[in-house]
Short mmCIF file of C-alpha atoms in Angstrom, two decimals:
data_model
loop_
_atom_site.label_atom_id
_atom_site.label_comp_id
_atom_site.label_asym_id
_atom_site.label_seq_id
_atom_site.Cartn_x
_atom_site.Cartn_y
_atom_site.Cartn_z
CA MET A 1 -0.01 0.00 -0.13
CA SER A 2 1.37 3.40 -0.90
CA GLY A 3 -0.48 6.30 0.86
CA ARG A 4 -0.61 10.16 -0.02
CA VAL A 5 1.70 12.38 1.92
CA ILE A 6 0.34 15.86 2.41
CA VAL A 7 2.11 18.69 4.05
CA ILE A 8 0.07 21.39 5.76
CA THR A 9 1.92 24.67 5.76
CA SER A 10 1.13 28.52 5.70
CA GLY A 11 4.57 30.47 6.35
CA LYS A 12 2.86 32.73 8.91
CA GLY A 13 2.05 31.50 12.31
CA GLY A 14 -1.25 31.32 13.99
CA VAL A 15 -3.30 30.83 10.96
CA GLY A 16 -4.61 27.38 11.97
CA LYS A 17 -2.07 24.86 10.41
CA THR A 18 -2.16 22.61 13.38
CA THR A 19 -5.94 22.92 13.81
CA SER A 20 -6.49 22.14 10.22
CA THR A 21 -4.08 19.13 10.33
CA ALA A 22 -5.81 17.80 13.51
CA ASN A 23 -9.37 18.29 12.10
CA ILE A 24 -8.72 16.93 8.38
CA GLY A 25 -6.75 14.04 9.86
CA THR A 26 -9.79 13.24 12.34
CA ALA A 27 -12.36 13.67 9.52
CA LEU A 28 -10.32 11.66 7.13
CA ALA A 29 -10.19 8.76 9.59
CA LYS A 30 -13.86 9.06 10.18
CA ASN A 31 -14.47 8.49 6.71
CA GLY A 32 -12.50 4.97 7.03
CA ALA A 33 -9.14 6.02 5.85
CA LYS A 34 -5.96 5.10 7.85
CA VAL A 35 -4.27 8.31 8.94
CA ALA A 36 -0.85 9.08 10.51
CA MET A 37 -0.26 12.76 11.58
CA VAL A 38 3.23 13.71 12.08
CA ASP A 39 4.08 16.89 14.01
CA THR A 40 7.35 18.24 12.75
CA ASP A 41 7.31 21.67 14.83
CA ILE A 42 10.06 20.30 17.12
CA GLY A 43 10.22 22.28 20.18
CA LEU A 44 7.07 23.75 20.07
CA ARG A 45 4.69 20.96 19.68
CA ASN A 46 0.85 21.39 19.78
CA LEU A 47 -0.66 18.69 17.55
CA ASP A 48 -0.91 16.24 20.64
CA LEU A 49 -2.68 19.00 22.66
CA LEU A 50 -5.27 19.61 20.16
CA MET A 51 -5.86 15.89 19.97
CA GLY A 52 -5.88 15.48 23.53
CA LEU A 53 -2.99 12.91 23.49
CA GLU A 54 -0.44 14.73 25.24
CA ASN A 55 -0.47 12.21 28.21
CA ARG A 56 -0.10 9.27 26.14
CA ILE A 57 3.37 10.12 24.43
CA VAL A 58 6.07 7.79 25.31
CA TYR A 59 8.52 8.23 22.44
CA THR A 60 8.69 11.11 19.97
CA LEU A 61 9.97 11.54 16.34
CA VAL A 62 13.40 12.44 17.82
CA ASP A 63 13.67 9.23 19.86
CA TYR A 64 12.89 7.18 16.71
CA LEU A 65 15.74 8.95 14.79
CA ASN A 66 18.12 8.23 17.74
CA GLU A 67 17.09 4.61 17.51
CA LYS A 68 15.65 4.76 20.98
CA CYS A 69 12.37 2.92 19.79
CA LYS A 70 10.68 1.51 16.75
CA LEU A 71 8.46 3.64 14.63
CA HIS A 72 5.42 1.62 15.47
CA GLN A 73 6.29 2.43 19.21
CA ALA A 74 6.53 6.05 18.54
CA LEU A 75 2.98 6.25 16.99
CA VAL A 76 0.20 7.07 19.37
CA LYS A 77 -3.21 5.89 18.75
CA ASP A 78 -6.06 8.20 18.75
CA LYS A 79 -8.65 7.89 21.92
CA LYS A 80 -11.65 7.38 19.54
CA ASN A 81 -10.57 6.15 16.29
CA PRO A 82 -8.16 3.27 15.90
CA ASN A 83 -7.48 4.22 12.20
CA LEU A 84 -5.82 7.45 13.32
CA ALA A 85 -2.28 7.64 14.86
CA LEU A 86 0.00 10.55 15.86
CA LEU A 87 3.90 10.68 15.63
CA ALA A 88 4.50 13.49 18.20
CA ALA A 89 7.35 16.06 17.90
CA ALA A 90 9.94 16.31 20.67
CA GLN A 91 9.62 19.23 23.10
CA THR A 92 13.17 19.33 24.34
CA SER A 93 15.09 19.34 21.10
CA ASP A 94 15.03 21.86 18.25
CA LYS A 95 14.66 21.73 14.30
CA THR A 96 18.19 20.67 13.71
CA ALA A 97 17.43 17.35 15.44
CA VAL A 98 16.16 16.29 11.99
CA SER A 99 17.40 16.61 8.44
CA PRO A 100 15.42 16.43 5.07
CA GLU A 101 16.56 12.85 4.21
CA GLN A 102 15.31 11.60 7.62
CA MET A 103 11.92 13.04 7.19
CA LYS A 104 11.78 11.66 3.72
CA ASP A 105 12.65 8.30 5.08
CA ILE A 106 10.04 8.51 7.87
CA CYS A 107 7.25 9.51 5.41
CA ASN A 108 8.13 6.80 3.00
CA LYS A 109 7.80 4.01 5.85
CA LEU A 110 4.60 5.64 7.15
CA LYS A 111 2.91 5.64 3.76
CA GLU A 112 3.42 1.67 3.38
CA ASP A 113 0.94 1.32 6.33
CA PHE A 114 -1.33 4.28 6.01
CA ASP A 115 -3.65 5.75 3.39
CA PHE A 116 -2.68 9.25 4.41
CA VAL A 117 0.16 10.77 6.12
CA LEU A 118 -0.34 14.47 7.13
CA VAL A 119 2.62 16.51 8.11
CA ASP A 120 2.07 19.53 10.25
CA CYS A 121 4.59 22.17 9.14
CA PRO A 122 6.23 24.68 11.63
CA ALA A 123 5.69 28.44 10.78
CA GLY A 124 8.63 30.14 8.69
CA ILE A 125 10.67 29.17 5.77
CA GLU A 126 13.86 27.58 7.41
CA GLN A 127 14.93 24.37 8.27
CA GLY A 128 11.63 23.12 9.78
CA PHE A 129 9.92 24.05 6.55
CA GLN A 130 12.42 22.29 4.55
CA ASN A 131 12.20 19.06 6.74
CA ALA A 132 8.40 19.35 6.66
CA ILE A 133 8.19 19.41 2.88
CA ALA A 134 11.00 16.90 2.02
CA GLY A 135 8.86 13.72 2.18
CA ALA A 136 5.56 15.15 1.03
CA ASN A 137 4.01 15.00 -2.61
CA GLU A 138 0.97 17.25 -1.90
CA ALA A 139 0.45 20.42 -0.02
CA ILE A 140 -2.22 22.15 1.56
CA ILE A 141 -1.81 25.99 2.18
CA VAL A 142 -3.72 27.40 5.03
CA THR A 143 -4.14 31.07 5.14
CA THR A 144 -6.31 33.70 6.62
CA PRO A 145 -8.11 36.76 4.64
CA GLU A 146 -5.36 39.02 5.91
CA MET A 147 -2.69 40.70 3.82
CA ALA A 148 0.20 39.46 5.93
CA ALA A 149 -1.06 35.88 5.67
CA VAL A 150 -1.83 36.06 2.07
CA ARG A 151 1.65 37.61 1.42
CA ASP A 152 3.41 34.68 3.45
CA ALA A 153 1.32 31.99 1.49
CA ASP A 154 2.41 33.52 -1.71
CA ARG A 155 6.07 33.07 -0.40
CA ILE A 156 5.35 29.57 0.45
CA ILE A 157 3.63 28.74 -2.84
CA GLY A 158 6.82 29.98 -4.61
CA LEU A 159 8.94 27.56 -2.59
CA LEU A 160 6.61 24.76 -3.25
CA GLU A 161 6.73 25.47 -7.04
CA ALA A 162 10.38 25.29 -6.83
CA SER A 163 10.38 21.96 -4.98
CA GLU A 164 10.18 19.02 -7.42
CA GLU A 165 8.58 16.74 -4.90
CA ILE A 166 5.30 18.59 -4.70
CA LEU A 167 3.06 17.86 -7.25
CA ASN A 168 -0.14 19.34 -6.23
CA TYR A 169 -1.14 21.96 -3.77
CA LYS A 170 -4.47 23.62 -2.77
CA LEU A 171 -5.55 26.41 -0.50
CA VAL A 172 -7.61 26.29 2.60
CA LEU A 173 -8.86 29.69 3.58
CA ASN A 174 -9.35 29.76 7.50
CA ARG A 175 -11.21 32.35 9.91
CA VAL A 176 -13.46 33.90 7.10
CA ARG A 177 -15.99 36.34 8.54
CA PRO A 178 -18.85 36.44 5.91
CA LYS A 179 -20.22 39.54 7.60
CA MET A 180 -17.14 41.48 7.35
CA ILE A 181 -16.79 40.44 3.72
CA GLN A 182 -20.22 41.84 2.92
CA ALA A 183 -19.22 45.11 4.77
CA ASN A 184 -16.20 45.23 2.37
CA ASN A 185 -13.91 45.33 5.59
CA MET A 186 -12.08 41.96 4.91
CA LEU A 187 -10.62 40.43 1.68
CA SER A 188 -12.95 38.14 0.10
CA VAL A 189 -12.55 34.48 -1.09
CA ASN A 190 -12.29 35.75 -4.56
CA ASP A 191 -9.63 38.33 -3.60
CA VAL A 192 -7.35 35.88 -2.05
CA THR A 193 -7.68 33.30 -4.97
CA ASP A 194 -7.17 36.16 -7.42
CA ILE A 195 -3.98 37.07 -5.50
CA LEU A 196 -2.63 33.63 -5.20
CA SER A 197 -4.11 32.03 -8.25
CA VAL A 198 -4.19 28.68 -6.59
CA LYS A 199 -7.32 26.12 -6.38
CA LEU A 200 -9.59 26.33 -3.44
CA LEU A 201 -9.82 23.29 -1.27
CA GLY A 202 -12.12 24.83 1.24
CA VAL A 203 -13.40 27.80 3.26
CA ILE A 204 -13.61 27.71 7.16
CA PRO A 205 -15.63 30.37 8.68
CA GLU A 206 -14.55 31.73 11.93
CA ASP A 207 -16.12 29.75 14.71
CA GLU A 208 -15.81 30.39 18.47
CA ASN A 209 -16.37 26.54 19.06
CA ILE A 210 -12.59 26.12 17.73
CA ILE A 211 -11.32 27.67 20.95
CA ILE A 212 -13.57 25.44 22.89
CA SER A 213 -12.49 22.46 20.98
CA THR A 214 -8.62 23.09 21.23
CA ASN A 215 -9.14 23.69 25.01
CA LYS A 216 -10.66 20.61 25.45
CA GLY A 217 -8.34 18.49 23.19
CA GLU A 218 -11.21 17.35 21.06
CA PRO A 219 -11.14 17.95 17.36
CA ILE A 220 -14.16 20.26 16.39
CA VAL A 221 -15.24 17.59 13.59
CA ASN A 222 -16.15 15.36 16.44
CA MET A 223 -18.53 18.17 17.70
CA GLU A 224 -22.14 18.24 16.38
CA ASN A 225 -23.54 20.98 14.21
CA THR A 226 -20.54 23.47 14.19
CA LYS A 227 -19.79 25.45 11.27
CA ALA A 228 -16.07 24.97 11.19
CA GLY A 229 -16.72 21.25 11.85
CA THR A 230 -18.93 20.95 8.68
CA ALA A 231 -16.38 22.73 6.74
CA TYR A 232 -13.58 20.51 7.77
CA ASN A 233 -15.60 17.29 7.06
CA ASN A 234 -16.16 18.76 3.66
CA ILE A 235 -12.56 19.28 2.91
CA ALA A 236 -11.93 15.60 4.13
CA LYS A 237 -14.44 14.29 1.61
CA ARG A 238 -12.84 16.57 -1.21
CA ILE A 239 -9.41 15.24 -0.53
CA LEU A 240 -11.11 11.71 -0.79
CA GLY A 241 -12.50 12.54 -4.27
CA GLU A 242 -16.10 13.50 -3.56
CA GLU A 243 -17.51 16.55 -5.17
CA VAL A 244 -18.80 18.84 -2.35
CA ASP A 245 -19.64 22.33 -3.17
CA ILE A 246 -17.99 25.24 -1.50
CA PRO A 247 -20.82 27.46 0.03
CA ASP A 248 -20.93 31.20 -0.92
CA PHE A 249 -19.81 33.12 1.97
CA GLU A 250 -20.19 36.43 -0.04
CA ALA A 251 -23.62 36.49 -0.80
CA PRO A 252 -25.77 38.57 1.71
CA PRO A 253 -28.06 36.40 3.91
CA PRO A 254 -31.83 36.45 3.03
CA THR A 255 -33.60 39.39 4.54
CA PHE A 256 -36.45 39.08 6.96
CA VAL A 257 -38.95 39.77 4.09
CA GLU A 258 -37.26 37.01 1.86
CA ARG A 259 -37.34 34.69 4.66
CA ILE A 260 -41.00 35.02 5.15
CA LYS A 261 -41.57 34.86 1.54
CA ASN A 262 -39.76 31.70 1.51
CA LEU A 263 -41.73 30.20 4.34
CA PHE A 264 -44.99 30.81 2.29
CA LEU A 265 -43.48 29.75 -0.97
CA THR A 266 -41.92 26.41 -0.11
CA PRO A 267 -45.38 24.58 0.73
CA ALA A 268 -46.89 26.22 -2.31
CA CYS A 269 -44.34 24.76 -4.54
CA SER A 270 -44.48 21.26 -3.15
CA LYS A 271 -48.13 20.93 -3.71
CA MET B 1 -16.61 77.53 -17.90
CA SER B 2 -15.93 79.54 -14.93
CA GLU B 3 -19.57 80.00 -14.42
CA VAL B 4 -19.71 76.39 -12.72
CA LEU B 5 -20.32 76.92 -9.10
CA LEU B 6 -17.74 75.17 -6.93
CA ASN B 7 -17.83 74.42 -3.27
CA GLU B 8 -14.89 74.34 -1.00
CA GLU B 9 -14.63 70.55 -1.29
CA ASN B 10 -13.23 70.77 -4.88
CA LEU B 11 -10.66 72.99 -3.94
CA ILE B 12 -7.21 71.47 -3.75
CA ASP B 13 -4.94 73.69 -1.35
CA LEU B 14 -1.25 73.08 -2.20
CA SER B 15 -0.11 76.37 -0.92
CA SER B 16 1.44 74.74 2.28
CA GLU B 17 3.21 71.93 0.30
CA ASN B 18 6.89 72.49 -0.65
CA LEU B 19 8.16 71.55 -4.05
CA SER B 20 9.84 68.43 -3.27
CA SER B 21 9.97 65.25 -5.21
CA ASN B 22 6.72 63.95 -3.21
CA PHE B 23 4.87 66.83 -4.42
CA LEU B 24 2.84 64.68 -7.08
CA PHE B 25 2.28 62.07 -4.41
CA GLU B 26 0.88 64.67 -1.98
CA LEU B 27 -1.42 65.65 -4.68
CA THR B 28 -2.84 62.22 -5.51
CA ASN B 29 -3.13 61.62 -1.71
CA ILE B 30 -5.36 64.76 -1.49
CA ILE B 31 -7.30 63.51 -4.48
CA GLU B 32 -7.90 60.03 -3.09
CA LYS B 33 -8.74 61.29 0.40
CA LYS B 34 -11.34 63.67 -0.81
CA GLY B 35 -12.60 61.43 -3.44
CA LEU B 36 -12.18 64.09 -6.18
CA GLN B 37 -11.94 61.54 -9.03
CA LYS B 38 -13.89 62.62 -12.23
CA LYS B 39 -14.99 65.94 -10.81
CA SER B 40 -14.03 69.65 -11.69
CA VAL B 41 -11.52 71.18 -9.30
CA LYS B 42 -9.52 74.41 -8.40
CA ILE B 43 -6.05 74.32 -7.22
CA ASN B 44 -4.38 76.86 -5.10
CA PHE B 45 -0.59 76.85 -5.40
CA GLY B 46 0.04 79.79 -3.05
CA ASP B 47 3.39 80.94 -3.68
CA ILE B 48 4.84 77.79 -5.28
CA ASN B 49 6.87 78.62 -8.36
CA LEU B 50 6.13 76.25 -11.24
CA SER B 51 7.62 76.11 -14.50
CA LYS B 52 5.29 75.09 -17.54
CA SER B 53 6.68 71.73 -17.94
CA ARG B 54 6.19 70.94 -14.14
CA LEU B 55 2.46 72.19 -14.37
CA GLU B 56 1.94 70.05 -17.48
CA ASN B 57 2.97 67.28 -15.36
CA ILE B 58 0.43 67.99 -12.71
CA ILE B 59 -2.38 68.40 -15.38
CA SER B 60 -1.43 64.86 -16.70
CA VAL B 61 -1.83 63.40 -13.39
CA LEU B 62 -4.97 65.10 -12.87
CA LYS B 63 -6.15 63.69 -16.25
CA GLY B 64 -5.21 60.19 -14.95
CA PHE B 65 -7.94 60.67 -12.32
CA TYR B 66 -10.31 62.07 -14.95
CA ILE B 67 -10.27 65.35 -13.24
CA ASP B 68 -11.10 68.67 -15.14
CA LEU B 69 -8.81 71.47 -13.96
CA ILE B 70 -10.95 74.56 -14.28
CA MET B 71 -9.10 77.31 -12.26
CA VAL B 72 -5.69 77.91 -10.57
CA TYR B 73 -5.00 80.32 -7.84
CA ALA B 74 -1.37 81.38 -7.68
CA ASN B 75 0.59 84.19 -6.13
CA SER B 76 3.77 83.57 -7.90
CA LYS B 77 4.24 85.15 -11.25
CA MET B 78 5.98 82.30 -12.91
CA THR B 79 3.17 79.89 -12.05
CA GLN B 80 0.47 82.25 -13.32
CA ILE B 81 2.31 82.60 -16.69
CA ALA B 82 2.81 79.04 -16.97
CA ALA B 83 -0.95 78.49 -16.13
CA ILE B 84 -2.03 80.99 -18.83
CA GLU B 85 0.26 79.38 -21.35
CA SER B 86 -1.31 76.23 -20.68
CA GLY B 87 -4.58 77.70 -21.35
CA LEU B 88 -5.92 77.66 -17.85
CA THR B 89 -7.96 80.22 -16.07
CA VAL B 90 -5.82 81.89 -13.38
CA SER B 91 -6.80 83.92 -10.50
CA GLY B 92 -4.29 85.57 -7.89
CA GLN B 93 -3.34 88.53 -6.08
CA THR B 94 -2.02 90.25 -9.24
CA ALA B 95 -3.86 88.03 -11.75
CA GLU B 96 -5.49 90.73 -13.79
CA CYS B 97 -2.61 92.84 -14.40
CA ILE B 98 -0.45 89.68 -14.94
CA GLU B 99 -2.66 88.49 -17.44
CA GLN B 100 -2.47 91.72 -19.42
CA VAL B 101 1.48 91.86 -19.05
CA SER B 102 1.77 88.11 -19.96
CA GLN B 103 -0.02 88.77 -23.27
CA GLU B 104 2.80 91.22 -24.10
CA GLU B 105 5.27 88.88 -22.63
CA GLN B 106 4.25 85.85 -24.47
CA ALA B 107 5.81 87.63 -27.56
CA SER B 108 9.20 87.89 -26.06
CA GLN B 109 8.71 84.71 -24.23
CA ALA B 110 7.91 82.79 -27.56
CA ASN B 111 11.49 83.42 -28.37
CA LEU B 112 12.70 81.79 -25.26
CA ASP B 113 10.29 78.98 -25.54
CA GLU B 114 10.79 77.94 -29.05
CA ASN B 115 10.90 74.09 -28.04
CA ALA B 116 8.00 74.38 -25.75
CA TYR B 117 4.60 72.96 -26.78
CA THR B 118 1.37 75.02 -26.59
CA GLY B 119 -1.15 73.69 -24.35
CA GLU B 120 -3.09 71.90 -27.25
CA ASP B 121 -0.10 70.29 -28.69
CA ILE B 122 0.90 68.79 -25.48
CA GLU B 123 -2.30 66.53 -25.27
CA ASP B 124 -1.70 65.09 -28.70
CA ALA B 125 2.06 64.80 -27.69
CA THR B 126 1.49 62.81 -24.54
CA LEU B 127 -1.16 60.52 -26.05
CA GLU B 128 0.87 59.61 -29.13
CA GLY B 129 4.07 59.69 -27.29
CA LEU B 130 3.02 56.92 -25.03
CA LEU B 131 3.40 54.39 -27.61
CA TRP B 132 5.56 55.65 -30.44
CA GLN B 133 8.13 57.98 -28.81
CA GLU B 134 10.69 55.54 -28.19
CA THR B 135 11.34 54.03 -31.63
CA ASN B 136 15.03 54.74 -31.33
CA SER B 137 15.37 54.04 -27.54
CA GLU B 138 18.20 51.81 -26.40
CA SER B 139 15.86 49.30 -25.13
CA GLU B 140 15.32 47.98 -28.68
CA GLN B 141 18.65 46.92 -29.20
CA LYS B 142 18.70 45.03 -25.85
CA GLU B 143 18.09 41.41 -25.19
CA THR B 144 14.66 40.42 -24.07
CA PHE B 145 13.74 37.95 -21.72
CA TYR B 146 10.48 36.27 -21.86
CA ILE B 147 9.26 34.65 -18.61
CA LYS B 148 6.04 32.86 -18.53
CA GLN B 149 5.30 32.30 -14.84
CA THR B 150 3.54 33.93 -11.89
CA LEU B 151 6.15 35.79 -9.97
CA ARG B 152 5.45 35.27 -6.13
CA SER B 153 6.59 36.78 -3.15
CA GLY B 154 10.62 36.44 -2.39
CA GLN B 155 11.09 35.65 -6.06
CA LYS B 156 13.53 37.84 -7.85
CA ILE B 157 14.44 38.32 -11.68
CA GLU B 158 17.53 40.41 -12.49
CA LYS B 159 18.40 40.85 -16.07
CA ASP B 160 20.56 42.89 -18.41
CA GLY B 161 17.89 43.48 -21.10
CA ASN B 162 14.12 44.03 -21.17
CA ILE B 163 12.02 41.55 -19.24
CA VAL B 164 8.49 40.46 -20.37
CA ILE B 165 6.44 38.44 -17.83
CA ILE B 166 3.28 36.59 -18.72
CA GLY B 167 1.65 36.39 -15.35
CA ASP B 168 1.11 38.35 -12.12
CA CYS B 169 3.82 39.78 -10.05
CA ASN B 170 2.68 39.67 -6.63
CA ALA B 171 3.71 41.88 -3.72
CA GLY B 172 6.99 41.02 -2.41
CA SER B 173 8.57 39.95 -5.70
CA GLU B 174 11.41 42.09 -7.43
CA ILE B 175 11.99 42.78 -11.15
CA ILE B 176 14.98 44.39 -12.08
CA ALA B 177 15.96 45.16 -15.83
CA SER B 178 18.37 47.36 -17.72
CA GLY B 179 15.76 48.15 -20.41
CA ASP B 180 11.83 47.97 -20.23
CA ILE B 181 9.79 45.84 -18.12
CA ILE B 182 6.30 44.55 -19.34
CA VAL B 183 3.85 42.42 -17.28
CA TRP B 184 0.95 40.85 -18.95
CA GLY B 185 -1.00 40.81 -15.53
CA VAL B 186 -1.23 42.76 -12.41
CA LEU B 187 2.07 44.29 -11.10
CA SER B 188 2.05 44.42 -7.44
CA GLY B 189 5.77 43.85 -6.64
CA LEU B 190 8.66 46.14 -7.08
CA ALA B 191 9.82 46.92 -10.49
CA HIS B 192 13.13 48.61 -11.48
CA ALA B 193 13.34 49.57 -15.18
CA GLY B 194 16.60 51.13 -16.68
CA SER B 195 18.62 49.88 -13.87
CA LYS B 196 21.79 50.83 -15.56
CA GLY B 197 20.74 54.52 -16.41
CA ASP B 198 18.51 54.07 -19.47
CA LYS B 199 16.25 57.02 -19.00
CA GLN B 200 13.79 56.00 -21.64
CA ALA B 201 13.02 52.74 -19.92
CA CYS B 202 9.40 52.18 -18.88
CA ILE B 203 7.29 49.94 -17.13
CA ARG B 204 4.23 48.63 -18.60
CA ALA B 205 1.17 46.40 -17.13
CA PHE B 206 -2.45 45.65 -17.05
CA LYS B 207 -2.48 47.29 -13.72
CA ILE B 208 0.20 48.90 -11.88
CA ASN B 209 -0.53 48.26 -8.42
CA ALA B 210 3.23 48.26 -7.34
CA ILE B 211 4.42 49.30 -3.83
CA GLN B 212 7.47 51.09 -5.33
CA LEU B 213 8.52 51.88 -9.03
CA ARG B 214 11.97 52.56 -9.89
CA ILE B 215 13.48 53.94 -13.25
CA THR B 216 16.89 54.60 -13.43
CA ASP B 217 17.74 56.16 -9.98
CA LEU B 218 14.25 57.80 -9.63
CA LEU B 219 11.84 56.21 -7.34
CA ALA B 220 8.09 56.75 -6.93
CA ARG B 221 5.98 55.17 -4.20
CA LYS B 222 2.44 54.17 -3.77
CA PRO B 223 0.25 56.84 -2.22
CA ASP B 224 -0.65 55.94 1.27
CA LYS B 225 -4.20 54.72 1.42
CA ILE B 226 -6.77 54.65 4.31
CA GLU B 227 -9.16 52.08 3.07
CA ILE B 228 -8.26 48.29 2.66
CA ASP B 229 -6.40 47.81 -0.66
CA LYS B 230 -8.61 45.47 -2.81
CA VAL B 231 -6.25 43.75 -5.25
CA GLY B 232 -9.15 41.76 -6.91
CA LYS B 233 -8.79 41.53 -10.61
CA PRO B 234 -11.34 43.68 -12.36
CA GLU B 235 -13.41 42.31 -15.29
CA ARG B 236 -11.70 44.85 -17.59
CA PHE B 237 -8.18 45.99 -17.32
CA ASN B 238 -7.02 49.55 -18.31
CA PRO B 239 -3.26 48.96 -19.31
CA GLU B 240 -0.99 51.54 -17.60
CA GLU B 241 2.57 52.72 -18.27
CA ALA B 242 5.17 54.36 -16.04
CA LYS B 243 7.97 56.32 -17.51
CA ILE B 244 10.03 59.29 -16.80
CA SER B 245 8.77 62.69 -17.55
CA ASN B 246 10.71 65.67 -16.34
CA GLU B 247 12.60 63.84 -13.78
CA GLU B 248 9.61 62.18 -12.29
CA ILE B 249 8.07 59.02 -12.69
CA VAL B 250 4.49 59.37 -14.06
CA ILE B 251 1.92 56.64 -14.67
CA TYR B 252 -0.18 57.12 -17.82
CA SER B 253 -3.41 55.34 -18.38
CA LEU B 254 -3.14 53.99 -22.05
CA TYR B 255 -6.91 54.38 -22.28
CA GLN B 256 -7.49 57.81 -20.94
CA GLU B 257 -8.60 59.83 -24.06
CA ASN B 258 -11.09 57.24 -25.20
CA ASN B 259 -13.20 57.43 -21.94
#
């Protein structure tokens, strides 16, 4: 079996790389795929926290490279889904503890056993980034509708284009606020895709539930009826090849009068 | 035309500005802040001394905003004469007598300004000059590099020759050419044409949205804007050209006369 290795990257920090990795990974596993998530943010690990697996980590990626353990020993199984595993980063080392060749090696080993290997990339374009993309064949670029984040995403896309390994990259636009876009106070989805000229994989609306979910250590896709959770589930379906429409976040919501009209019109049409 | 009643909002007061290289940028700043595009305006130049070519420069900037300059206030004799020669209505402390004097002076001035255009000629000259002026320019003898890709942040192209880019140049990218730069897309990065001193060099793009433009050792920066900068691609582009005019970089809209 040869799985797909996807790196999740952004350039700028704090735009939602780790949150996206945790949720896309969980959603893919819920759809029946075998998923391994690799945290390459050595020294500043977070992915285990978001997954609520912090207390289960015995061995880390650096321990495996130092031959203190076998690869399967370092993989932490998820609490709920046996299809999902996490390879945690070491908190006590730094990015120089890993080389791109070693990362390539780990990804190649993992893709023999898993359908998807999701690599959570650290912020920046230095060694940590070079390590993260080394083993990947696909990339997901996470950005927010802010100039700084879009600028950094543009830089990252330039670097991904230069890399021969990455064959395919798509964009996830995070923390979108439809009301601010309608009021012309935020870059719209079209503005961002116009600037970056990259295909869109999904749009995640701003959702307070994300904060609750990260504090609980429970990915939002496991919570019922959340805007962000639904959006992440749709992204997972798109990665699996299903066609799910991206909702239009820019159309103004129906006015009160329109809603009343719809109320009356719907039963009339069904007759 | 002076019968048109204007309120104070349409008066651009430049009397407190000094005539530095940023003068044109301050002007565009004021236009953008007050939203004066496509309106008729009056300008108060105060005591600023403007040569005729300098004033023509300002008028061409205003044209870029589709602004009709209907009246000029000036205290400086030099500016008043320049304005009258450009066919503008002038008002100032000594405007009336100046107007009489200038008519007499014009005869003698004409000898000095043999090479100067009259106001009408300039309009035609700018329009045609945009495309055809440079037939003998250095850039034609230079090698041209054809690049078919979107230039992204952090990417830099530096060539001894002309550069043609098919694609956008995003903010954070750099293009440096000793000749012309032509972008078949939106130019948002930094462009430096004529890097080795070719003053005829120019920068052309579908849309010039660059943070900085450099031609030879001259520099132009984007006006500071208050509102969010929407860089989205319009349905129709209005190609623009930046080149040196009287020791300043001026962006011309290649479409302006047709509108």
